[in-house]
Coordinates of C-alpha atoms in Angstrom, one line a residue:
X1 CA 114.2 118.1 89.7
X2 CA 111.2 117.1 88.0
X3 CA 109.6 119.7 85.7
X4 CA 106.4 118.2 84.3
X5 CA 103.6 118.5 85.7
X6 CA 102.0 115.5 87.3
X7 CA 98.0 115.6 86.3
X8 CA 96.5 113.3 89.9
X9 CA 92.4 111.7 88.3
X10 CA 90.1 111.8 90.7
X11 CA 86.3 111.5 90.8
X12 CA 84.7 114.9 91.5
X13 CA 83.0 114.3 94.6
X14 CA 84.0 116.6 97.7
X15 CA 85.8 113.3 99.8
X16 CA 87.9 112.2 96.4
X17 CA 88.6 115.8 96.7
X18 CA 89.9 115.8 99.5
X19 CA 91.5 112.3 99.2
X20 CA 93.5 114.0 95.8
X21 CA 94.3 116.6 97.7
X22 CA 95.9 114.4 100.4
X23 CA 97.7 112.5 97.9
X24 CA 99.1 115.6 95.8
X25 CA 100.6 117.5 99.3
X26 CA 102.2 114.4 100.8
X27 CA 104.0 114.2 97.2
X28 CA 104.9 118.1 97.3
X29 CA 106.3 117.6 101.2
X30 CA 108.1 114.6 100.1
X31 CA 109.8 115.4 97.3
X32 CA 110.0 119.6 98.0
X33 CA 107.8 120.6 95.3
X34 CA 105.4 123.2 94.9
X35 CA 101.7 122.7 94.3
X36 CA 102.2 124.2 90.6
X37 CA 103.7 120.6 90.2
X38 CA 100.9 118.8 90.2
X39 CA 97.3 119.1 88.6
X40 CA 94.1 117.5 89.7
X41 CA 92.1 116.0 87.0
X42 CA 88.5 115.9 87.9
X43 CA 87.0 112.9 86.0
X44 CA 83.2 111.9 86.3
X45 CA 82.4 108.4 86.8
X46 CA 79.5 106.2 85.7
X47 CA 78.9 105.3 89.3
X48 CA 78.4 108.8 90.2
X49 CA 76.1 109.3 87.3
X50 CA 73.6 106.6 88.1
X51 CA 71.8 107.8 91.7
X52 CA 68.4 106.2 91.1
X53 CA 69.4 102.7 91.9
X54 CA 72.2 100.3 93.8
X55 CA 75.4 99.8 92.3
X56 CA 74.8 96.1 92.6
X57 CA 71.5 96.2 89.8
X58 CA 74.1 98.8 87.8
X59 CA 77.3 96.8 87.6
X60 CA 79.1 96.3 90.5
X61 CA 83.0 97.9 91.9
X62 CA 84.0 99.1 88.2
X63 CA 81.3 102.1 87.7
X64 CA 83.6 104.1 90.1
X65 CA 86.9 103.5 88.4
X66 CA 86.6 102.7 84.9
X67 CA 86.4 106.4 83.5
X68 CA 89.1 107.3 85.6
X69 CA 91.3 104.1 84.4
X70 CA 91.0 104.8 80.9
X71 CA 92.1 108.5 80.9
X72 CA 95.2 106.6 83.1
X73 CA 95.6 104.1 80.1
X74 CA 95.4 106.8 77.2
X75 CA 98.2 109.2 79.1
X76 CA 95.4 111.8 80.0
X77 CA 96.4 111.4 83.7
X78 CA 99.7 110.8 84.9
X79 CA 97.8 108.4 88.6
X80 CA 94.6 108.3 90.1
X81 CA 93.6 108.4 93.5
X82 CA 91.1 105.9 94.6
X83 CA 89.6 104.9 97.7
X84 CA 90.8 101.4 98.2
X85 CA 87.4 99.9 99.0
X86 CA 85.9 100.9 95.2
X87 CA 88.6 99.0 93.6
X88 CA 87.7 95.6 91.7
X89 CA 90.3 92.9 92.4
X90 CA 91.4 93.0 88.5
X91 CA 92.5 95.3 87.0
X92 CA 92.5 96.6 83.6
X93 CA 96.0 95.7 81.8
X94 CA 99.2 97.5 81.8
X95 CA 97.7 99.1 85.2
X96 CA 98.7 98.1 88.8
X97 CA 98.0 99.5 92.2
X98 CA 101.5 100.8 93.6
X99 CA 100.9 102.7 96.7
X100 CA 98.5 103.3 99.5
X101 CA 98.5 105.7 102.3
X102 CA 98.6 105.3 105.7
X103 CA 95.0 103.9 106.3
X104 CA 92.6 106.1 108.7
X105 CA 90.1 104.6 111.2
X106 CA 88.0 101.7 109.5
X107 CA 84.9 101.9 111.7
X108 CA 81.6 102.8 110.2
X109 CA 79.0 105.9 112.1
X110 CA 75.7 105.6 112.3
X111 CA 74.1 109.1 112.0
X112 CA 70.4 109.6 113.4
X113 CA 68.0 112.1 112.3
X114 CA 67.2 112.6 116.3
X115 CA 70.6 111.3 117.6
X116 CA 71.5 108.0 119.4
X117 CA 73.0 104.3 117.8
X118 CA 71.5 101.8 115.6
X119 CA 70.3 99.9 118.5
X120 CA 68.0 103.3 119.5
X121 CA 65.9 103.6 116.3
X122 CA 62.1 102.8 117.0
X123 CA 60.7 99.7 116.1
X124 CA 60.6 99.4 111.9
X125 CA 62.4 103.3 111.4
X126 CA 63.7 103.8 107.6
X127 CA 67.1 103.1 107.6
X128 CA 69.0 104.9 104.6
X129 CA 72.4 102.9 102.6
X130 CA 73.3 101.7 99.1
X131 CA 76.3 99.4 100.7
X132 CA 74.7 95.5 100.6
X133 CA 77.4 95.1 103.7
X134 CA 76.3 97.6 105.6
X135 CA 72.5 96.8 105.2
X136 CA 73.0 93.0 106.3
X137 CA 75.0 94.0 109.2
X138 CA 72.1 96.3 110.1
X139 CA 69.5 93.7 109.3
X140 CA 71.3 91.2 111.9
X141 CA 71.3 93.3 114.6
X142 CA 68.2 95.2 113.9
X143 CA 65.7 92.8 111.3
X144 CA 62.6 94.9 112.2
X145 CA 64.7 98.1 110.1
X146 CA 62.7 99.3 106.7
X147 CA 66.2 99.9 104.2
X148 CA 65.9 101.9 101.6
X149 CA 68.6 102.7 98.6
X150 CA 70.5 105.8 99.5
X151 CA 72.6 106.7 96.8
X152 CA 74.5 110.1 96.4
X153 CA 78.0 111.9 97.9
X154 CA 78.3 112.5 101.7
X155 CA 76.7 115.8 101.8
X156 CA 73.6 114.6 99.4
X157 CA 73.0 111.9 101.6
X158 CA 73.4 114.3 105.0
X159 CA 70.7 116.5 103.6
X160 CA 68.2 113.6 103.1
X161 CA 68.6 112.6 106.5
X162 CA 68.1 116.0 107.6
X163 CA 65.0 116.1 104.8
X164 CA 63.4 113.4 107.1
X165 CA 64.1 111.1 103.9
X166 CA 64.9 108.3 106.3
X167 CA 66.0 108.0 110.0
X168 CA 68.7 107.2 110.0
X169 CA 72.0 106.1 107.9
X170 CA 76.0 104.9 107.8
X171 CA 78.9 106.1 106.3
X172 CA 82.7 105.4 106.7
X173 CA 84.3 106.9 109.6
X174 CA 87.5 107.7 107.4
X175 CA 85.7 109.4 105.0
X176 CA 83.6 112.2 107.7
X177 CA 87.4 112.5 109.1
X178 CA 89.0 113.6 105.7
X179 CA 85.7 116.0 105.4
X180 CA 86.2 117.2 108.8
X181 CA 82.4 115.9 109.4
X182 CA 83.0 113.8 112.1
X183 CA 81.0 115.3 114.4
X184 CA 77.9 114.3 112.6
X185 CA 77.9 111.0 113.9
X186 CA 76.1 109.9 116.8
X187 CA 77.8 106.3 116.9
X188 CA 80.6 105.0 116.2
X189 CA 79.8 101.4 115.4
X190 CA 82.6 98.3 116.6
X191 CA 84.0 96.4 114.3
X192 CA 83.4 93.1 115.9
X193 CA 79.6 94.1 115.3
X194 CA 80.1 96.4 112.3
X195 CA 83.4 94.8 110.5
X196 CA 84.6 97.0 107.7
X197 CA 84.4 97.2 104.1
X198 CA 87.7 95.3 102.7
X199 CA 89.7 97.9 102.1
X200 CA 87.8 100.9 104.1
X201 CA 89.6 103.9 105.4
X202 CA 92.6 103.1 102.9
X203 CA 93.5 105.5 99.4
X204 CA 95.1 103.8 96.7
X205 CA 97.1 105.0 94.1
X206 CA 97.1 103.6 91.0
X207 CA 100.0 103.9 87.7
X208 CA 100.9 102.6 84.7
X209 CA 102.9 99.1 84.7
X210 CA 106.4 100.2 84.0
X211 CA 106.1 103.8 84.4
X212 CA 109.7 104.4 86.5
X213 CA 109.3 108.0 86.5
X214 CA 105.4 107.7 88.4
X215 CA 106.3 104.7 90.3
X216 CA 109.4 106.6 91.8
X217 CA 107.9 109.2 92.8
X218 CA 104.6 107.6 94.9
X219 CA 107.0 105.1 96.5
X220 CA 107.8 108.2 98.8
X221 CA 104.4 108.3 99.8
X222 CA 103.8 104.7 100.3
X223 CA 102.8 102.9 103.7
X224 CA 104.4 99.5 103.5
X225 CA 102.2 98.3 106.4
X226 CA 99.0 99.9 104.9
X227 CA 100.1 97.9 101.8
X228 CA 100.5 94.3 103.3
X229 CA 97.4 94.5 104.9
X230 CA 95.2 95.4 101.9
X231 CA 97.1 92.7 100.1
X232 CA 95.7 90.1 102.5
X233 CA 92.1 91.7 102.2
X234 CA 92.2 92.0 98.4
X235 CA 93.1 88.6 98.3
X236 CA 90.1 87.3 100.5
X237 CA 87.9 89.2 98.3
X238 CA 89.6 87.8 94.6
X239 CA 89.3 84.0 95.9
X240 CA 85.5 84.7 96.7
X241 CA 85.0 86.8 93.1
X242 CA 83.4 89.6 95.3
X243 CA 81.4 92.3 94.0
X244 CA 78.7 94.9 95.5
X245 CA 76.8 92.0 94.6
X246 CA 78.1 90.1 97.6
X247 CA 77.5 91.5 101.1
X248 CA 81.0 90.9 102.8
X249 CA 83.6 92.3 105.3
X250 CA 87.1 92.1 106.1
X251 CA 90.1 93.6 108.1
X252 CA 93.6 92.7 107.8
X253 CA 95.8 94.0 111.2
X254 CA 99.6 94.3 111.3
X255 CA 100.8 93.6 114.5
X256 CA 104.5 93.3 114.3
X257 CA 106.2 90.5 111.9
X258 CA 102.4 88.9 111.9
X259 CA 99.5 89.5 110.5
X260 CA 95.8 88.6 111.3
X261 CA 92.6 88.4 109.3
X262 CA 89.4 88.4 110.0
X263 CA 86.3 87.8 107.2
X264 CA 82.6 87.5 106.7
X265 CA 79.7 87.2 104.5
X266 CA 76.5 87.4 104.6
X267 CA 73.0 87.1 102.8
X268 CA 71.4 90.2 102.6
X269 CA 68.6 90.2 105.2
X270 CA 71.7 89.0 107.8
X271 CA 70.2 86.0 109.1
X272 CA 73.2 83.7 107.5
X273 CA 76.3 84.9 108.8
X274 CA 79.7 82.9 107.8
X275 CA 83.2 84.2 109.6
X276 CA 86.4 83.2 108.9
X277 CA 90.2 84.1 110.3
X278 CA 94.1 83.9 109.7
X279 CA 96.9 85.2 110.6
X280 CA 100.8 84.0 109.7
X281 CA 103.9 86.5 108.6
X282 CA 103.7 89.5 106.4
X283 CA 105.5 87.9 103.5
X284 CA 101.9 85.3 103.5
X285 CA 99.7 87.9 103.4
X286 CA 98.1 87.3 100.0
X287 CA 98.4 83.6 101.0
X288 CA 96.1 84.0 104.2
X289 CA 93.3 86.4 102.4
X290 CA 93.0 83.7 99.9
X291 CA 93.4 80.4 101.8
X292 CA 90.4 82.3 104.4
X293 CA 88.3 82.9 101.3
X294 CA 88.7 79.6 99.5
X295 CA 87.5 78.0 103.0
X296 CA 84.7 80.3 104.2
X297 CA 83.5 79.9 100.6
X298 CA 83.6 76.0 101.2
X299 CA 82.2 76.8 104.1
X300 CA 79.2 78.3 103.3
X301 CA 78.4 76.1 100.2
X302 CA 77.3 76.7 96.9
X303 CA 73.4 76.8 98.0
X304 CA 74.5 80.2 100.2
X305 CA 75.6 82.1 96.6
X306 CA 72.8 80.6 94.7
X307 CA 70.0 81.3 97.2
X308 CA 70.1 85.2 96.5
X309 CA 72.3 85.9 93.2

């Protein structure tokens, strides 16, 4: 039996809490160990540091892993526990991503000061989000909103609602679930309106290349299907080099021996809209996430990149 214990980096915030938490007692369940096994390292991040500003003007994906990666490179952690969506596509070296979880629900909520959807705000309301996605899918639907930069962890940004801050804002489904906060949401919004984050709802584990002894142990906890799907949407995002710089979407679905993928991007204000699918076996799943983000990056030419880099 394994006698060391196993030190789990996280960011501090109360979902990667709970997200560590999740990771460390699937471990003790499936290998019959006891929580004394395992220590959660609580690591702060530069991405939860800055809160004055979007994480596209500060430096994109990285500022909520980088911290946390080095402490995994210099031996100070033994994993870290991500949520999948944060991740950039490369990664530093000697690190790789070698398990995920079963992935929850990927739809975003909409939560209103006074209650009621998206759809329901009055004419020019203050909508509240620091995701570039999630504000271009709400400009498309609803280009009369007034968004604001809402920076800060679930509850921060729960209390600014309720401070009459703004009127309304978004937030992932997954994460209000894990914080047993679901019932905050007065809509849950569908994902053929409202497509996910690549990689939403999904936590990631993440080792040192050719550490056996780690790798072993979070195969156990792995979720093959979980695993073939963000492969796809990780791919669609590498071949379009995306960053929070670029608002996009994407979803990856298992169904069987096949799987199907579905993409966008959009300009900020969401008047240009560009989607994109694929589908073919599992073993091509890297193959269709890139081949759909070579062509809907064809697609939308050079001029869409250029208009609002």
């Amino acid at each position: 039996m394994q006698t060391d214990v196993v030190r789990i980096g996280t960011r501090g915030s109360a979902l990667a809490l709970a997200q560590a938490a999740e990771t460390r007692a699937r471990l003790m369940a499936a290998h019959d160990l006891p929580e004394e096994a395992f220590e959660i390292v609580v690591i702060s991040t530069t991405g939860d540091r800055i809160q004055d500003r979007a994480l596209a003007q500060a430096g994109g994906k990285g500022l909520f892993t980088k911290e946390i990666e080095e402490a995994l490179i210099d031996g100070r952690i033994d994993l870290a526990v991500h949520s999948s969506k944060d991740m950039p596509t490369v990664l530093p070296e000697g690190l790789e991503l070698s398990a995920f979880l079963e992935r929850e629900d990927v739809n975003d909520v909409f939560i209103g000061r006074t209650g009621g959807g998206l759809t329901d705000l009055p004419q020019e309301a203050r909508l509240g989000t620091s995701s570039l996605r999630r504000q271009a899918l709400a400009l498309r639907i609803r280009p009369d909103l007034k968004v604001s930069v809402f920076r800060g962890n679930v509850q921060t940004r729960l209390r600014k609602l309720e401070e009459n801050v703004v009127d309304g804002t978004m937030l992932a489904l997954a994460g209000l679930k894990r914080l047993k906060l679901e019932h905050v949401g007065t809509e849950v919004l569908d994902i053929s309106d409202f497509p996910p984050a690549l990689g939403q709802g999904a936590i990631c584990i993440e080792t040192r290349v050719n550490d056996k002894r780690i790798w072993e142990l979070v195969q156990a906890i792995h979720h093959a299907e979980t695993g073939v799907a963000l492969a796809c949407e990780r791919a669609f995002l590498a071949a379009l080099d995306g960053s929070c710089r670029t608002p996009m979407a994407g979803y990856a679905q298992v169904d069987g021996d096949r799987i199907h993928f579905s993409g966008m991007i959009l300009t900020p204000d969401g008047k240009e809209v560009h989607e994109i699918t694929g589908e073919g076996s599992l073993i091509e799943a890297c193959e269709i996430g890139t081949q759909a983000g070579t062509r809907i990056r064809e697609r939308a030419g050079s001029r869409f990149f250029e208009s609002w880099s």
